[in-house]
PDB file of C-alpha atoms in Angstrom:
ATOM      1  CA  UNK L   1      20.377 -54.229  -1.195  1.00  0.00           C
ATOM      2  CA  UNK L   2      22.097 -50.679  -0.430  1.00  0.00           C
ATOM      3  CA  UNK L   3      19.859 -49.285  -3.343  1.00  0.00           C
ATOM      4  CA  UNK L   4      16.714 -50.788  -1.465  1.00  0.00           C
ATOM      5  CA  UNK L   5      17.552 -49.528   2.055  1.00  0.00           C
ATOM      6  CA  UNK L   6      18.074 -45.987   0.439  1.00  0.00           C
ATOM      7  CA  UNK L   7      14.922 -45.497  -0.987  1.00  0.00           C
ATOM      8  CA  UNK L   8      12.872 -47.279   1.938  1.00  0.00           C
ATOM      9  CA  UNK L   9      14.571 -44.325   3.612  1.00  0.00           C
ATOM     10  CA  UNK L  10      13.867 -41.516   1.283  1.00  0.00           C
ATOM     11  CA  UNK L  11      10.508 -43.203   1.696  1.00  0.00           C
ATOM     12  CA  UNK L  12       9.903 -43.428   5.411  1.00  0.00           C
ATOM     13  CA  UNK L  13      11.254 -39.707   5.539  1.00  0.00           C
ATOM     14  CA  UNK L  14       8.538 -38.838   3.027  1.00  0.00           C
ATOM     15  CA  UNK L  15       5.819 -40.117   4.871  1.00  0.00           C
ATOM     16  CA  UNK L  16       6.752 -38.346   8.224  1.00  0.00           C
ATOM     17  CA  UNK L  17       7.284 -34.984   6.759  1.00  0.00           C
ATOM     18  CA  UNK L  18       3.719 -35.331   5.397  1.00  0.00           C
ATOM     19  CA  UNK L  19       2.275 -36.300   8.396  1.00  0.00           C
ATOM     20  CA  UNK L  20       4.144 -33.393  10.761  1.00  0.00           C
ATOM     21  CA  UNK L  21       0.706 -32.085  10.699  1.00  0.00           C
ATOM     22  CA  UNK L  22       0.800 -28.417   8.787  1.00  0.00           C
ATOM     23  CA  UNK L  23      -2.280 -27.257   7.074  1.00  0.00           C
ATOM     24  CA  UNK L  24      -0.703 -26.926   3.344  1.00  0.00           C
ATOM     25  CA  UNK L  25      -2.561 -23.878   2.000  1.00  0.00           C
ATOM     26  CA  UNK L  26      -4.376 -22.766   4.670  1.00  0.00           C
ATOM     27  CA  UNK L  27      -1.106 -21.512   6.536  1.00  0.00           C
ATOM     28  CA  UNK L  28      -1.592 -18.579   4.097  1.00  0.00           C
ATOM     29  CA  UNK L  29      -5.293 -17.651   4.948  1.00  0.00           C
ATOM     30  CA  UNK L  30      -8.308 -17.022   2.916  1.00  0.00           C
ATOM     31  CA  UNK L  31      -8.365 -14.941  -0.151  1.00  0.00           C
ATOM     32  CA  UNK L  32      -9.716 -11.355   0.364  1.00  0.00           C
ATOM     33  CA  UNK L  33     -13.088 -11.301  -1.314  1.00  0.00           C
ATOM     34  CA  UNK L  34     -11.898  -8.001  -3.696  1.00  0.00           C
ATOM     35  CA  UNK L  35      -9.226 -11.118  -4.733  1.00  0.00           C
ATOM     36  CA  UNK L  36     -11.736 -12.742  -6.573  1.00  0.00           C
ATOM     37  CA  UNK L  37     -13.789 -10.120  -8.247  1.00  0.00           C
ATOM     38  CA  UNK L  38     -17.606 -10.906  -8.732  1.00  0.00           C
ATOM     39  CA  UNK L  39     -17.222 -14.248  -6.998  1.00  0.00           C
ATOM     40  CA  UNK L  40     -20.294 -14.674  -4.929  1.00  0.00           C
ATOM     41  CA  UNK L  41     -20.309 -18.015  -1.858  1.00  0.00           C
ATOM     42  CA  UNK L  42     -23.425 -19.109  -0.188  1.00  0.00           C
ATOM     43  CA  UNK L  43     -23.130 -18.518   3.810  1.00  0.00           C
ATOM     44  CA  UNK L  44     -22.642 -21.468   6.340  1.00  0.00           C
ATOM     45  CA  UNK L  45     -25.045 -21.784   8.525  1.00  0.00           C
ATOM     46  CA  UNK L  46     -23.396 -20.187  12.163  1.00  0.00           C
ATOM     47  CA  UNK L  47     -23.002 -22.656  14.555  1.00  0.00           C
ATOM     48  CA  UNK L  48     -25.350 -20.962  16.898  1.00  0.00           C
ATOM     49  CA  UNK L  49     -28.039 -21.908  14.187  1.00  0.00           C
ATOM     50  CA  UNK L  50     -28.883 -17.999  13.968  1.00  0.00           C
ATOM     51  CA  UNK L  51     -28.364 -17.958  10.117  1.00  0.00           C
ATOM     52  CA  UNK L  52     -31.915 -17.708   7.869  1.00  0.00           C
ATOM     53  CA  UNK L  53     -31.492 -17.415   4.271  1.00  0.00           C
ATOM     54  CA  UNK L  54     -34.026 -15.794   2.467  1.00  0.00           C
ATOM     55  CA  UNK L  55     -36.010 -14.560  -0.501  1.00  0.00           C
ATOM     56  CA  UNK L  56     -34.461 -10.946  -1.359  1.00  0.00           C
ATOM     57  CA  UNK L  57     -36.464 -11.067  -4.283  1.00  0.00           C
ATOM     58  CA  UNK L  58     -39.595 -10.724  -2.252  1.00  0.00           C
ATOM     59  CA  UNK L  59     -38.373  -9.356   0.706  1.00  0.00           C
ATOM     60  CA  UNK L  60     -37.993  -6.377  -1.716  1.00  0.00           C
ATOM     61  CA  UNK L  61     -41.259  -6.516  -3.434  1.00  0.00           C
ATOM     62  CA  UNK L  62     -43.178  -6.715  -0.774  1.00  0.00           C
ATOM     63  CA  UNK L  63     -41.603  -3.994   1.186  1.00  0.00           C
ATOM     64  CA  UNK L  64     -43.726  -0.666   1.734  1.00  0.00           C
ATOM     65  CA  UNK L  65     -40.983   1.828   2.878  1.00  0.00           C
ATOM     66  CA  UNK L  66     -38.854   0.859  -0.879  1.00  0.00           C
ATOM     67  CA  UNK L  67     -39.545   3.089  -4.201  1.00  0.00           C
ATOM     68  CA  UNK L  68     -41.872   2.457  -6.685  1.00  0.00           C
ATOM     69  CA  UNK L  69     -38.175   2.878  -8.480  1.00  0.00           C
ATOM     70  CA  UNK L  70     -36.211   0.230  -7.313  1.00  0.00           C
ATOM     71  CA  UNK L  71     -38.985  -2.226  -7.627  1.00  0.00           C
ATOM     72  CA  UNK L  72     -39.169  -0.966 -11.356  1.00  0.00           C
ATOM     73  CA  UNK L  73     -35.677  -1.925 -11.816  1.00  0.00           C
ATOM     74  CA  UNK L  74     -36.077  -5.391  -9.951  1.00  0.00           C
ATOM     75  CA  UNK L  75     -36.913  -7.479 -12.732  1.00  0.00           C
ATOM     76  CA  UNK L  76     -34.866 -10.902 -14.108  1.00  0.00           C
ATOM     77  CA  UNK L  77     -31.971 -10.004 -15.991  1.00  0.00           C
ATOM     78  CA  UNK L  78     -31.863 -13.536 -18.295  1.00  0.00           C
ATOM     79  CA  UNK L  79     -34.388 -15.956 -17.060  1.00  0.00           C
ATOM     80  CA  UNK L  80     -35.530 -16.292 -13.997  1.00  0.00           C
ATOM     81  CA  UNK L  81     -32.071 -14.464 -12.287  1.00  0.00           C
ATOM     82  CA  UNK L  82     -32.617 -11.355 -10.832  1.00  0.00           C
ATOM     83  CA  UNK L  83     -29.582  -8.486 -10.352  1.00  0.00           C
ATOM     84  CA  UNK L  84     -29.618  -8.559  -6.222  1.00  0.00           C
ATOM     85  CA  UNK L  85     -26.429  -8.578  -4.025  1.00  0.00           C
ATOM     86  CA  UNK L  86     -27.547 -10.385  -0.735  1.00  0.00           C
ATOM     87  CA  UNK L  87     -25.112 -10.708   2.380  1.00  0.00           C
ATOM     88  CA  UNK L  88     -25.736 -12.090   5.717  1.00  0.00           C
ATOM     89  CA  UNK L  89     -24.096 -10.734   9.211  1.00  0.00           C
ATOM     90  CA  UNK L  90     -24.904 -10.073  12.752  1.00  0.00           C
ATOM     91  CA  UNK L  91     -24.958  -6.300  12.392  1.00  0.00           C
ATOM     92  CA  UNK L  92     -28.135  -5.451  15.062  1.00  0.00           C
ATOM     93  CA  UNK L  93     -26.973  -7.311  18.053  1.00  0.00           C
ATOM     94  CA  UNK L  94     -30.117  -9.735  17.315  1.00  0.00           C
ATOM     95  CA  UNK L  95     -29.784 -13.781  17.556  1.00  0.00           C
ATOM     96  CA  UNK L  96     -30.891 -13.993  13.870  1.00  0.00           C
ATOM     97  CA  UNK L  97     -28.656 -13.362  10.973  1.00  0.00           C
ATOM     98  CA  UNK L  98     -29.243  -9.276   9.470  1.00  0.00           C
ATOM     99  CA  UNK L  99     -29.597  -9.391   5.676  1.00  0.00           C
ATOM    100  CA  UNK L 100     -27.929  -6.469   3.243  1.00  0.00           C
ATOM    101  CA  UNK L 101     -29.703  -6.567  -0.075  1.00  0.00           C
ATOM    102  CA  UNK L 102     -28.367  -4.475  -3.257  1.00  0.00           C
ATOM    103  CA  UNK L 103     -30.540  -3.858  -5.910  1.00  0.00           C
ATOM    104  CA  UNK L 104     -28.533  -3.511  -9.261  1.00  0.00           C
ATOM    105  CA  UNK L 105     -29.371  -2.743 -12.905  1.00  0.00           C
ATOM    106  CA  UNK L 106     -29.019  -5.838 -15.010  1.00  0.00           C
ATOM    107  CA  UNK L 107     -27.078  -3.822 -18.281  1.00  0.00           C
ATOM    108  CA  UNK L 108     -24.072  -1.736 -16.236  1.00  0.00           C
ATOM    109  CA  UNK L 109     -24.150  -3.138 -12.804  1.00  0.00           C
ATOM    110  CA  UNK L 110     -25.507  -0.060 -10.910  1.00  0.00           C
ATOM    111  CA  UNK L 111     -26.361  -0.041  -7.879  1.00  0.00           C
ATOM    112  CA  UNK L 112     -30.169   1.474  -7.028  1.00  0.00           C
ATOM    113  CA  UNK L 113     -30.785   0.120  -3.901  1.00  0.00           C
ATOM    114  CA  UNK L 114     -29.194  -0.851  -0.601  1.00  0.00           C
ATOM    115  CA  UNK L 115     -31.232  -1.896   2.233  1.00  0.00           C
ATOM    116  CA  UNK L 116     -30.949  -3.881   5.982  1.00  0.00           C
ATOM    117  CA  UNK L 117     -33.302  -6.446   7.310  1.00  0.00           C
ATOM    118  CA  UNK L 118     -33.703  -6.958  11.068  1.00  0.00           C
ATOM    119  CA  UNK L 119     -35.540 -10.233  12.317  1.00  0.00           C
ATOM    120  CA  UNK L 120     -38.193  -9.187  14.859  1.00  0.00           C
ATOM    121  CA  UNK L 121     -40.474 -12.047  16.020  1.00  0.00           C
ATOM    122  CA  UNK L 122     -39.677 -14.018  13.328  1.00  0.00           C
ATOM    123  CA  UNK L 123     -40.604 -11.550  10.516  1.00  0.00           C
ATOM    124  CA  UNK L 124     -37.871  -9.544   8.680  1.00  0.00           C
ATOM    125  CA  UNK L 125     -38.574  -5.476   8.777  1.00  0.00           C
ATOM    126  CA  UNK L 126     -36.614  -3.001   6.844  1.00  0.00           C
ATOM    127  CA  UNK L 127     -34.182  -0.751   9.477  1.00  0.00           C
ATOM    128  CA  UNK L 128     -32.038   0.647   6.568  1.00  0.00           C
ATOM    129  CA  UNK L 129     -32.599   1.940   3.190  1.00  0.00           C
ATOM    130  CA  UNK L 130     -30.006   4.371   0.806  1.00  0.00           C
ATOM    131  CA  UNK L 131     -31.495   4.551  -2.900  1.00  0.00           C
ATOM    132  CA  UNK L 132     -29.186   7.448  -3.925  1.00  0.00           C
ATOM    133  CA  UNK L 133     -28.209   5.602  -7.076  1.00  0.00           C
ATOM    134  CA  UNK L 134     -25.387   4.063  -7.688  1.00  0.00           C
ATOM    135  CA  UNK L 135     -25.096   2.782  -3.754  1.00  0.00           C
ATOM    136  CA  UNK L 136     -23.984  -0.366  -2.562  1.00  0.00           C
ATOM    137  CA  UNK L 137     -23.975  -1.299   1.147  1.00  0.00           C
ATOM    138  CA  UNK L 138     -21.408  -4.279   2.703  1.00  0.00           C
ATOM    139  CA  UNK L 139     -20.705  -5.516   6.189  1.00  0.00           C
ATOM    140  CA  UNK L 140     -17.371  -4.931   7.471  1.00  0.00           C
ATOM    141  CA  UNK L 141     -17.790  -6.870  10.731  1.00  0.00           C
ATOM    142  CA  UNK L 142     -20.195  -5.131  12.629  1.00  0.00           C
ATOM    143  CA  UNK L 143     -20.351  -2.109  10.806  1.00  0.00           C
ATOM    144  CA  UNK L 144     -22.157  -1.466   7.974  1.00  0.00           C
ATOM    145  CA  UNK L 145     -20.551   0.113   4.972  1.00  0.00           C
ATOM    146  CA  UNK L 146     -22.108   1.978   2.294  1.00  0.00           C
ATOM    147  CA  UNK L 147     -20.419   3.468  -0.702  1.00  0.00           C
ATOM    148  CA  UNK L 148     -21.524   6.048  -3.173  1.00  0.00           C
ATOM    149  CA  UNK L 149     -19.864   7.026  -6.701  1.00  0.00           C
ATOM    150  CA  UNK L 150     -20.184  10.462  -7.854  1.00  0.00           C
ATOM    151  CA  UNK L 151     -20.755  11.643 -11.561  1.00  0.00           C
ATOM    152  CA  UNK L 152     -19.736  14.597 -13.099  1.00  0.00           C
ATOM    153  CA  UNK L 153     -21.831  15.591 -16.000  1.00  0.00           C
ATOM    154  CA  UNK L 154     -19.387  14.365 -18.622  1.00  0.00           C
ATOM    155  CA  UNK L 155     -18.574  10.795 -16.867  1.00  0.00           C
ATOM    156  CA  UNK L 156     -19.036   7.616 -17.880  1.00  0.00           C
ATOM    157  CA  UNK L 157     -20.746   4.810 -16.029  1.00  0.00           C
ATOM    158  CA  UNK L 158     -16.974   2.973 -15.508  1.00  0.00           C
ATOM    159  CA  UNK L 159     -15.363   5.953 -14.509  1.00  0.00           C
ATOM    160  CA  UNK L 160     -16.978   8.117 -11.620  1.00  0.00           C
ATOM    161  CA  UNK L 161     -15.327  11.371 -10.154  1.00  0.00           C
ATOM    162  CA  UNK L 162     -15.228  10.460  -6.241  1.00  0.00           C
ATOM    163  CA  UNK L 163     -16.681   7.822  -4.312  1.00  0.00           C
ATOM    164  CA  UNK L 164     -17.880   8.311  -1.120  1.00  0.00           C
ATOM    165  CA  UNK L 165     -18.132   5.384   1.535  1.00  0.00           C
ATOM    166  CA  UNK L 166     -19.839   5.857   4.762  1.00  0.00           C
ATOM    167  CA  UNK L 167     -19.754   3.570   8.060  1.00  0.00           C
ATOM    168  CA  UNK L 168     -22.586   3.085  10.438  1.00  0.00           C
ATOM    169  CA  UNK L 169     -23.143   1.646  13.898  1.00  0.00           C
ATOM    170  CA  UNK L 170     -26.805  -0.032  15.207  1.00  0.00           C
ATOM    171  CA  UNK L 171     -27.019   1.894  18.331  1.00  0.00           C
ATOM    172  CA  UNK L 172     -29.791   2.100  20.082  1.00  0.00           C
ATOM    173  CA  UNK L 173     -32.326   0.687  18.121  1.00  0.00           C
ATOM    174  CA  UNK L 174     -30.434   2.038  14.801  1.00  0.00           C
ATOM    175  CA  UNK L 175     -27.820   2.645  12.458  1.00  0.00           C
ATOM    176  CA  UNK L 176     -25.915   5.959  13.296  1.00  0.00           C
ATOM    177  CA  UNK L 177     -23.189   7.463  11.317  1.00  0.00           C
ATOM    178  CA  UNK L 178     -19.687   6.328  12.644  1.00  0.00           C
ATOM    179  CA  UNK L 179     -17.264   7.656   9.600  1.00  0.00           C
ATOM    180  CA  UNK L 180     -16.968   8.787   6.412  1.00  0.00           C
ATOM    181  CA  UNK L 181     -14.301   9.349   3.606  1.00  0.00           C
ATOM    182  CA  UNK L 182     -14.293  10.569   0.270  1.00  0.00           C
ATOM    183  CA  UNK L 183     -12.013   9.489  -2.395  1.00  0.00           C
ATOM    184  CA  UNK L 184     -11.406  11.785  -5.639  1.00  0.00           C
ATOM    185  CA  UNK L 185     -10.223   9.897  -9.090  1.00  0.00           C
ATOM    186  CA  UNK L 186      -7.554  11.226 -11.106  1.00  0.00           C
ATOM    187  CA  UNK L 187      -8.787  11.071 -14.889  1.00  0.00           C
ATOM    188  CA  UNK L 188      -5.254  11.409 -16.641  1.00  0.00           C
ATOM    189  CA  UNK L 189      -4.732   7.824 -18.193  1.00  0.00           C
ATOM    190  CA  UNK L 190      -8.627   7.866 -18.835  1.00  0.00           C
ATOM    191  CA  UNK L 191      -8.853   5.296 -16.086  1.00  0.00           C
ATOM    192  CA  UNK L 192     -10.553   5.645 -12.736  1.00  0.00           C
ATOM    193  CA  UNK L 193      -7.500   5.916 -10.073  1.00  0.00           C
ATOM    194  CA  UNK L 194      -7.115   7.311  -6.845  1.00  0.00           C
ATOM    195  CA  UNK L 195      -6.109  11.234  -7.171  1.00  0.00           C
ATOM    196  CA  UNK L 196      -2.181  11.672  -5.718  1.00  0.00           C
ATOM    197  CA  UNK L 197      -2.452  12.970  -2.536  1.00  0.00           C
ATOM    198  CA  UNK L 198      -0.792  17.037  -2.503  1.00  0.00           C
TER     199      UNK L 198
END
């Protein structure tokens, strides 16, 4: 009878600390997306209903003001898959979701393209391009980030000589230049890592 009261206890106590109402996991927070490298997650909707997902594929072909380049290199990579980065953020102040597309090569990754699309009357129109290969643009809130590797002569694709990453602002009626810093690699081990600072 003791035996049965005990564990009807260690029971009952069981129960209640379960239900105190914590969140379990999510008291840590969400993974930083550099955390899980190449993992890519489809956007929610926003609540406000101002999200639009769309065809980067042909919002890139059928754009005037990009290269005859980057539309060279925007071809499927196995299949019917095609090498574009796309990201969706309010960036231009507008009630529509802006859209980031990177253009990459399919063998090494590079970035050839980066470019921002604005919805205006219910059409999207290209407000920022950089196609100074390799480029890759991000949103970091409401700023948009852009980073460029450098290559000396002698460097390999993995291992660049400085990387360059850029912030800009939409102010009035575009994307102005907010900051800038440049990073130099140390090539000692024969890996790329941030040069010691002197």
């Amino acid at each position: 009878m003791i035996t049965a009261s005990a564990v009807l206890a260690a029971l009952a106590l069981l129960v209640a600390a379960c239900g105190t109402g914590g969140t379990g996991a999510r008291d840590e927070g969400p993974a930083h997306a550099s955390a899980v490298a190449g993992a890519v997650t489809s956007p929610s909707p926003s609540p406000s209903g101002g999200y639009r997902r769309v065809d980067a594929v042909a919002l890139i072909r059928n754009d005037p003001a990009v290269s005859p380049t980057v539309k060279r290199e925007l071809k499927p990579c196995s299949g019917d898959e095609y090498q574009v980065d796309v990201s969706y953020g309010h960036l231009t102040g507008g009630s529509v979701n802006d859209v980031v597309v990177n253009v990459l090569t399919c063998g090494d990754l590079v970035g050839v393209g980066s470019y921002v699309y604005r919805d205006v009357g219910g059409t999207y129109q290209n407000v920022f391009k950089a196609e100074e290969s390799p480029v890759y643009a991000e949103i970091d809130g409401s700023d948009l980030t852009v980073t460029k590797q450098v290559y000396d002569t002698d460097d390999p694709v993995s291992n660049p000589s400085r990387e360059t990453v850029i912030t800009y602002r939409w102010k009035a009626g575009r994307f102005v230049q907010t900051n800038s810093h440049e990073t130099d690699y140390s090539k000692a081990d024969g890996n790329t890592t941030p040069a010691p600072d002197n």
